[in-house]
Amino acid sequence: MSGYDFRAIEARWQRRWDERRTFRTPGPGDEGFRPDQPKFYVLDMFPYPSGAGLHVGHPLGYIATDIVARYKRMRGFNVLHPMGFDAFGLPAEQYAIEHGIHPRETTLRNIETMRRQLRALGLSYDWEREIATIDPRYYRWTQWIFLQMFGSWFDPEARRARPIAELEQELAAGRRWVAEDGALVAPGTEGARPWTDLDETARRDVLDAHRLAYVDEVPVNWCPALGTVLANEEVTAEGRSERGNHPVYRRPLRQWMLRITAYAERLLEDLDLVDWPEPIKLLQRNWIGRSEGAEAVFRIDGSGEPVRVFTTRPDTLFGATYMVLAPEHPLVESITAPERREAVEAYRREAARKSDVARQAETKAKTGVDTGARAINPVSGERIPVFIADYVLMGYGTGAIMAVPAHDQRDFEFALAFGLPLRAVVRPDEAWLRAHAPDALADAGADALAEAYVRDPAAFGEAFTGEGVAIQSTRDDLALDGLPTPEAKARITEWLERRGLGRGRVQYKLRDWLFSRQRYWGEPFPILWDESGRPVPVPEDELPVELPEMDDFRPSASDDPTPALARAPESWRIVRRGDRVLRRELNTMPQWAGSCWYYLRFIDPRNDERLVDPERERYFMQPRGVDLYVGGVEHAVLHLLYARFWHKVLYDLGHVSTPEPFGRLFNQGYILAWAYVDERGVYVPADEVEERDGRFWWKGREVTRSYGKMGKSLKNAVSPDEMCAEYGCDTLRLYEMFMGPLEASKPWNTRDVVGVHRFLQRLWRNLVDERGGGLRVTDEPADDALRRLLHRTIAQVTESMERLGFNTAIARLIELNNALVPLERVPREVAEPLVLMLAPMAPHIAEELWERLGHDSSLAFAPWPEADPRWLAVESVELVVQVLGKVRGKVEVPAGADERTAREAAQAHPNVARHLEGRTVRKVIYVPGKLINFVAS
RNA sequence: GCGAAAGUGGCGGAACUGGUAGACGCGCAAGAUUUAGGAUCUUGUGGCCUGACGGCCGUGGGGGUUCGAGUCCCCCCUUUCGCACCA
C-alpha cells in the first residue's frame, strides 16, 4: 500500500518540524543568525482565543501568511512569522462568568485549544516566540508603555512627544507661560502667567493636564449591563454596546484618557508612507475627520460673556442669524434668562437621558429651546437669539455654533421650524438657482433669480451649501462682497485674527481615547493615588503591577460605575511608602491595549530588560515595519489607529526606529456559507439540513436558505478539525486558497473540496508507483514541449506568489500536474520544481515527496525554482485572424514573423478568405504574436 | 443622504499595460474499467441555429470612444460594506 496517506504524512512532518526546530527564526545575537540575510516580517492579526474554537473561516489569513512565509524562506529571506494570543478583555471575561470559572483558567484553556488547531494546520510559526497579553512578563511592558505616555507631553511646535520634565524645564526657564485655561502660550501673552507665579498645586495641575495619559472628567458611555465604560468605537449607531448589544448611557466620569488627538495630523499624513488598501486609508481619514475653518467669538448681550464657535464657513459670518449651544454647554447655566430656565432645564434633562449616539439615531426633526439670551454677531452687530438644541454636539468643535440657515442644511431646517430669519450671504450659481427655484420663477432670467434668492432664500427649498460669491457681507472695514468663497474665507479669517475675535483653526472628529475600564480581566494601571488625589507612577522596577487574585471577579452591574478591583484585597489596594499611604488605581486597561504593540514584542519576546532590544528592533522593522500584515477589515479603525498612535509615541521617545508599524496591510475576505432558518426565523444547524428537489428540510420541516458570514450565530460553522480528519490539512489549505482571490469574500462549499484533494492524489500517483511504492521518476530529460510548459509554469506561479494570487498559482500547478498524467515516467527535472512550487501551499505532501525524491533535508529552505528564459521563448505562435474585429480563424506563424508573412498566412486561411471575398482591405492591424485584423469595406 | 467596493456559464472563479471571454476546479453528460457502490481514466460541457463546414448572440442595463471593449469614458440599476445632524 503506497497510496497518498495524508494522515501519516502530516503527523510525521509536523513532528519533525518541531523536533528539528525548523522554523526557529534567529535574530541578531541569536545562534545561527546570518546578518547578511534580508529579513521579511509577515504577521497575522493577533487572534482572540474564544471558547468556541476555530471554524474554517478563521485560518484563511493564517494560511495565506504561511504561504508567504514559506515562499520567502525559499527565496532566501530570514522570515519572522510569529503567533500569539490577545487574551484580556470582555469576551473572555463574559465567557468565564457564564461558565462560573476564573477567566485565567478559561482563557488558558481556549489558548490551548486554538494552539492545537493552528498547529494541526502545519503553519510554520516560530512557536518559540509565542506570547499572550495576559502573561505578567508581557503586560509588564504594556504598563511600561503607559508610564511612558504618563511621563510625556506633546510639543505642538516640535509636533512630537517629549518627556514631561522638558516641559517643566521650559516653563521654569520662562520660555512658555500658562494661559487662564491652562494652555501653553508665548511669554507675555495677555491673561497668561509665568511659572514663577504658580504655586506647587497649580504647577502640578499644569503638568498633569499636558501628559499624553491624563485624567479628565468626561461624558462617557456607561453600560450598566457590562458594568463598564465603553469607547465611542465600542458603541453602535443604535446606542448599544457592540459586544452583547446592551443599552449604553451617557454620564460624566473621571477617567484616564490618552491624547491621541495630538497625533491626528500625523496619523493622517503618514498614511502616505504605508502600502495599505485605499479603502482602509479612507476609513481612517474619515474617522480622523479633519476639517479646516475658523474659531470666532460671539459675546452675550449684556454680560459680555464670550462664546466661541467653530465654523468651516467663516465667510458666511454675516449670515449668522442665531446661535445654538449644545445642551451640555457649560455656559447654558449662566446665560439662560430666568423666565426660560424651566424650559431649558427640561430640555437638558431630556437630552442627558439619551446617549450621544441614540440622540443622533432619532428622527432628523429639529428640536431645541430658546435660552432667552441674545448674542452679538461680531461682524453685523446684530442681536441674535441663542438656542440650545441637541443637533449641536458638545464633543465636536467648541460645542457651540453660529447658525447660518441660508447656507447650512441643519440650520435651515431649524430656522424653518422655529421661524427664524434667513440671510443669504453667498450667491449660488445659476444652475442651482434654476434647479431650486419655486414654480413661479420658472421663466425668470438669471438676475431675477438671484434677486429673488436674496429676498427669500427659504423659497428655494433648501440651504445652498456650495461655494459661490459672497454677497451682503460688507461693512466699513471689511468687504467680502464679490469674493469667491475661498478668498472670502481667507479675508475674514485674517480680519478676525487682527481684531482678536477669532483665528483659523483645524478641527478633528477624532476624540481622545478613553482608556479606563471597570472590569477585572485587563491590565492594571501602574498608577498610585496619593493623599491629595494626585496620580503617582509606579516605579519601573516595581513592574508589573499584577492583577490580584479574586474569587469574585464579576463586574458590578449597577447604575453607579464601580471598578471590579474595588473589591480586591486591601493588601493589594493600599500601598505604604514610608509614612505615606497610597491607593492603587482600580480601573483596568481596555481590550485594545495589549494588541497595540505585540508586533514589537515578537521581535524579542523573552527580554526582561527592555521592551525590545534596539538592534533586533532595527533588524526586523527597518525600513518600513512589518512587511506584510494580514487581517480582516473590521480592524480598519480601532486596532490599526490605536497601534499607529502608540507606535508614534514610542518613535518620538526613541524606543522604535520607524514612524509606522505596518508597512503593508492586506485585508482578507470573509468565508461565507449557506445558513437555514425555520418558519420562526430561527437558525437551524446547517450541517443537519437536507436538500430535496431544490428545497431544504431540517428534521422533516421545510427551512429557507439564507447566506452569510460563517460563524456561531448563523449555525453554519465548519470546523477545520473535520476537514483535516477527512481530507488532510494540505487539502484544506489548498482549498481555502483555491476558492478565489484572498481579498474576496466567497462561499464555502464542502462539496468542492474534493477537487483539490484529487489534485494531490494525482500528484502522488504521478511521482509514486502505487503498487510497489517506488518512484515513477526518471533522470531522463523532459521533451521540449514539457520543458516549455514547466518553465512557463514557474514564471506564472512565481508571478502569482508575488501578488498573493494563490488561486491562480494552484491552477497552473494543476495544469502542469495534469500534463504528467499520460507519461510512463516523470522526468526529475519537472517533478522536483513541481514539488518545490507546491511546498508553500501544501507543505506536508511536498516534504514527503521531496524526501522520496532522495533529499535528506527539509525543502523549507530549498531554493525556489527559476524559469529559464530560453524555454519561455517560443518559435512559432498561433495568430488570431480577425476580419472586421471578428475572429475568423487561427494560423500558425513563426514567432518573429513580419507583417507580410503574417498577412499572407492569414489570407491563405480558407474561412478568412471566404470572409474577405468581395471586400477591399482598407487597413491591416498586426499585433505580433497576438493577432492580425483585416479592416475591410 | 454621503463615501467605498463589486456585478462574467448551473456554481466558485480566470483573463498582463484594450487584442482568442469563460483558464483551473466543482457539478453535469457519455464512454472505459469494476460483481456492485466508490475511486480512477477518456471525451464533452455559455446560449441559440446547423447533418456538417460554419454562423448569430453573449461579461448587470443603456449610450459612447476604437480596427477591436469584461477591461477606457458618460448615464442608470442591483448587492455588500463603512460613516451618518462633525458645524
Coordinates of C-alpha atoms in Angstrom, one line a residue, chain A residues 289-504:
Chain A
G289 CA -12.2 63.7 10.2
R290 CA -10.0 66.8 9.6
S291 CA -11.8 70.0 8.7
E292 CA -10.3 73.4 8.2
G293 CA -12.1 76.5 9.4
A294 CA -12.0 79.2 11.9
E295 CA -13.0 79.9 15.5
A296 CA -14.9 83.1 16.2
V297 CA -16.0 84.7 19.4
F298 CA -19.6 85.9 19.9
R299 CA -20.4 87.9 23.0
I300 CA -23.6 87.6 25.0
D301 CA -25.5 90.9 25.0
G302 CA -25.4 92.4 28.5
S303 CA -22.9 90.2 30.3
G304 CA -20.3 90.3 27.5
E305 CA -19.6 86.6 28.2
P306 CA -17.6 85.2 25.2
V307 CA -19.0 82.2 23.3
R308 CA -16.5 80.5 21.0
V309 CA -17.8 78.8 17.9
F310 CA -16.1 76.7 15.3
T311 CA -17.1 77.0 11.6
T312 CA -15.8 75.7 8.3
R313 CA -17.5 78.6 6.6
P314 CA -16.3 81.8 8.3
D315 CA -17.2 83.5 5.0
T316 CA -20.9 83.2 6.0
L317 CA -20.5 85.0 9.3
F318 CA -22.7 87.9 8.1
G319 CA -25.4 85.3 7.6
A320 CA -25.4 84.1 11.2
T321 CA -28.9 84.9 12.4
Y322 CA -28.9 82.9 15.6
M323 CA -26.6 80.7 17.7
V324 CA -27.0 77.2 19.1
L325 CA -25.2 75.7 22.1
A326 CA -25.1 72.0 22.9
P327 CA -27.5 71.2 25.8
E328 CA -24.4 70.3 27.9
H329 CA -22.5 73.5 27.1
P330 CA -21.1 74.9 30.4
L331 CA -22.4 78.5 29.6
V332 CA -26.0 77.5 29.3
E333 CA -26.4 77.7 33.1
S334 CA -25.2 81.3 33.3
I335 CA -26.7 82.8 30.2
T336 CA -30.2 81.4 30.4
A337 CA -32.9 84.1 31.1
P338 CA -34.8 83.5 34.3
E339 CA -38.2 83.1 32.5
R340 CA -36.7 80.5 30.2
R341 CA -34.9 78.4 32.9
E342 CA -37.6 75.9 33.4
A343 CA -38.0 75.0 29.7
V344 CA -34.2 74.9 29.3
E345 CA -33.7 72.6 32.2
A346 CA -36.4 70.3 31.0
Y347 CA -34.8 70.1 27.6
R348 CA -31.4 69.4 29.1
R349 CA -32.7 66.6 31.2
E350 CA -34.3 65.0 28.2
A351 CA -31.1 65.2 26.2
A352 CA -28.9 63.9 29.1
R353 CA -31.1 60.8 29.3
K354 CA -30.0 59.7 25.8
S355 CA -26.6 58.7 24.7
D356 CA -24.7 60.7 22.1
V357 CA -25.4 58.0 19.6
A358 CA -29.0 57.3 20.5
R359 CA -29.7 61.0 20.1
Q360 CA -28.3 61.0 16.6
A361 CA -30.2 57.9 15.7
E362 CA -33.5 59.5 16.3
T363 CA -35.5 61.4 13.7
K364 CA -34.0 64.2 11.9
A365 CA -36.7 66.6 13.1
K366 CA -35.0 69.5 14.8
T367 CA -35.8 70.3 18.4
G368 CA -34.5 73.0 20.7
V369 CA -35.3 75.7 23.2
D370 CA -34.6 79.5 23.3
T371 CA -32.4 80.4 26.2
G372 CA -33.7 83.9 26.2
A373 CA -30.1 85.1 25.9
R374 CA -29.1 87.3 23.0
A375 CA -25.6 87.4 21.4
I376 CA -24.0 90.0 19.2
N377 CA -22.9 88.9 15.7
P378 CA -19.3 90.2 15.7
V379 CA -19.5 91.5 12.1
S380 CA -23.0 92.6 11.6
G381 CA -23.5 93.8 15.2
E382 CA -27.0 92.3 15.2
R383 CA -28.5 90.9 18.3
I384 CA -29.3 87.3 17.7
P385 CA -31.1 84.6 19.8
V386 CA -29.2 81.9 21.5
F387 CA -30.8 78.4 21.5
I388 CA -29.9 75.1 22.9
A389 CA -30.5 72.1 20.6
D390 CA -29.3 68.6 20.5
Y391 CA -28.2 68.8 16.9
V392 CA -25.2 70.5 18.3
L393 CA -22.8 68.1 19.9
M394 CA -20.7 69.0 22.9
G395 CA -17.9 66.7 21.8
Y396 CA -17.2 68.4 18.5
G397 CA -15.6 71.8 17.9
T398 CA -16.5 74.1 20.8
G399 CA -20.0 72.7 21.4
A400 CA -21.5 75.9 20.1
I401 CA -22.3 77.0 16.6
M402 CA -23.2 80.2 14.7
A403 CA -26.3 79.2 12.7
V404 CA -26.3 80.3 9.1
P405 CA -29.7 79.0 7.9
A406 CA -29.3 80.1 4.4
H407 CA -26.1 78.1 3.9
D408 CA -26.3 75.1 6.2
Q409 CA -29.0 72.5 5.8
R410 CA -29.4 71.7 9.5
D411 CA -29.6 75.4 10.4
F412 CA -32.0 75.8 7.5
E413 CA -34.4 73.2 8.9
F414 CA -34.1 74.5 12.4
A415 CA -34.8 78.1 11.3
L416 CA -37.9 77.0 9.4
A417 CA -39.1 75.0 12.4
F418 CA -38.6 78.0 14.8
G419 CA -39.5 80.8 12.4
L420 CA -36.0 82.3 12.5
P421 CA -34.8 84.7 9.7
L422 CA -32.6 83.6 6.9
R423 CA -30.0 85.9 5.3
A424 CA -28.3 85.0 2.0
V425 CA -24.6 85.8 2.0
V426 CA -23.4 83.6 -0.8
R427 CA -24.8 83.8 -4.3
P428 CA -25.3 80.4 -5.8
D429 CA -24.6 79.6 -9.4
E430 CA -27.4 79.9 -11.9
A431 CA -27.8 76.1 -12.3
W432 CA -28.5 75.7 -8.6
L433 CA -30.9 78.6 -8.6
R434 CA -32.8 77.3 -11.6
A435 CA -33.0 73.8 -10.2
H436 CA -34.3 75.0 -6.8
A437 CA -36.4 78.0 -8.0
P438 CA -40.1 77.9 -7.0
D439 CA -42.5 77.3 -9.9
A440 CA -43.5 81.0 -10.1
L441 CA -39.9 81.8 -11.2
A442 CA -39.7 79.1 -13.9
D443 CA -39.2 81.6 -16.7
A444 CA -37.2 84.2 -14.8
G445 CA -33.8 85.4 -16.0
A446 CA -30.6 84.9 -14.1
D447 CA -30.6 88.3 -12.5
A448 CA -34.3 88.0 -11.4
L449 CA -33.5 84.6 -9.9
A450 CA -30.6 85.9 -7.9
E451 CA -32.7 88.8 -6.7
A452 CA -35.5 86.5 -5.7
Y453 CA -33.0 84.4 -3.8
V454 CA -31.6 87.3 -1.8
R455 CA -35.1 88.4 -1.0
D456 CA -36.3 85.0 0.2
P457 CA -33.7 82.1 0.3
A458 CA -36.3 79.9 2.1
A459 CA -38.4 79.8 -1.0
F460 CA -35.7 77.8 -2.7
G461 CA -36.5 74.8 -0.5
E462 CA -33.0 74.0 0.9
A463 CA -29.8 75.7 2.0
F464 CA -27.2 76.5 -0.6
T465 CA -24.1 74.9 0.9
G466 CA -21.8 75.0 -2.1
E467 CA -19.2 77.6 -2.9
G468 CA -20.2 80.8 -4.6
V469 CA -19.6 84.5 -4.4
A470 CA -20.1 86.5 -1.2
I471 CA -23.0 89.0 -1.0
Q472 CA -24.4 91.2 1.7
S473 CA -21.2 90.8 3.6
T474 CA -19.6 94.2 3.8
R475 CA -19.1 96.8 6.5
D476 CA -16.9 99.8 6.9
D477 CA -13.5 97.9 7.5
L478 CA -14.3 94.6 5.8
A479 CA -15.5 93.9 2.3
L480 CA -16.3 90.4 1.2
D481 CA -18.9 91.1 -1.4
G482 CA -17.9 89.8 -4.8
L483 CA -15.2 87.4 -3.5
P484 CA -15.4 83.7 -4.3
T485 CA -15.8 81.6 -1.2
P486 CA -12.2 80.5 -0.7
E487 CA -11.0 84.1 -0.8
A488 CA -13.8 85.3 1.4
K489 CA -12.8 82.7 4.0
A490 CA -9.2 83.9 3.9
R491 CA -10.1 87.5 4.1
I492 CA -12.5 87.2 7.1
T493 CA -10.2 84.9 9.0
E494 CA -7.5 87.4 8.7
W495 CA -9.9 90.1 9.8
L496 CA -11.0 88.1 12.9
E497 CA -7.4 87.4 13.8
R498 CA -6.4 91.1 13.6
R499 CA -9.3 92.1 15.8
G500 CA -8.7 89.3 18.3
L501 CA -12.1 87.9 17.5
G502 CA -11.0 84.5 16.3
R503 CA -8.4 82.6 14.3
G504 CA -8.0 79.9 11.7

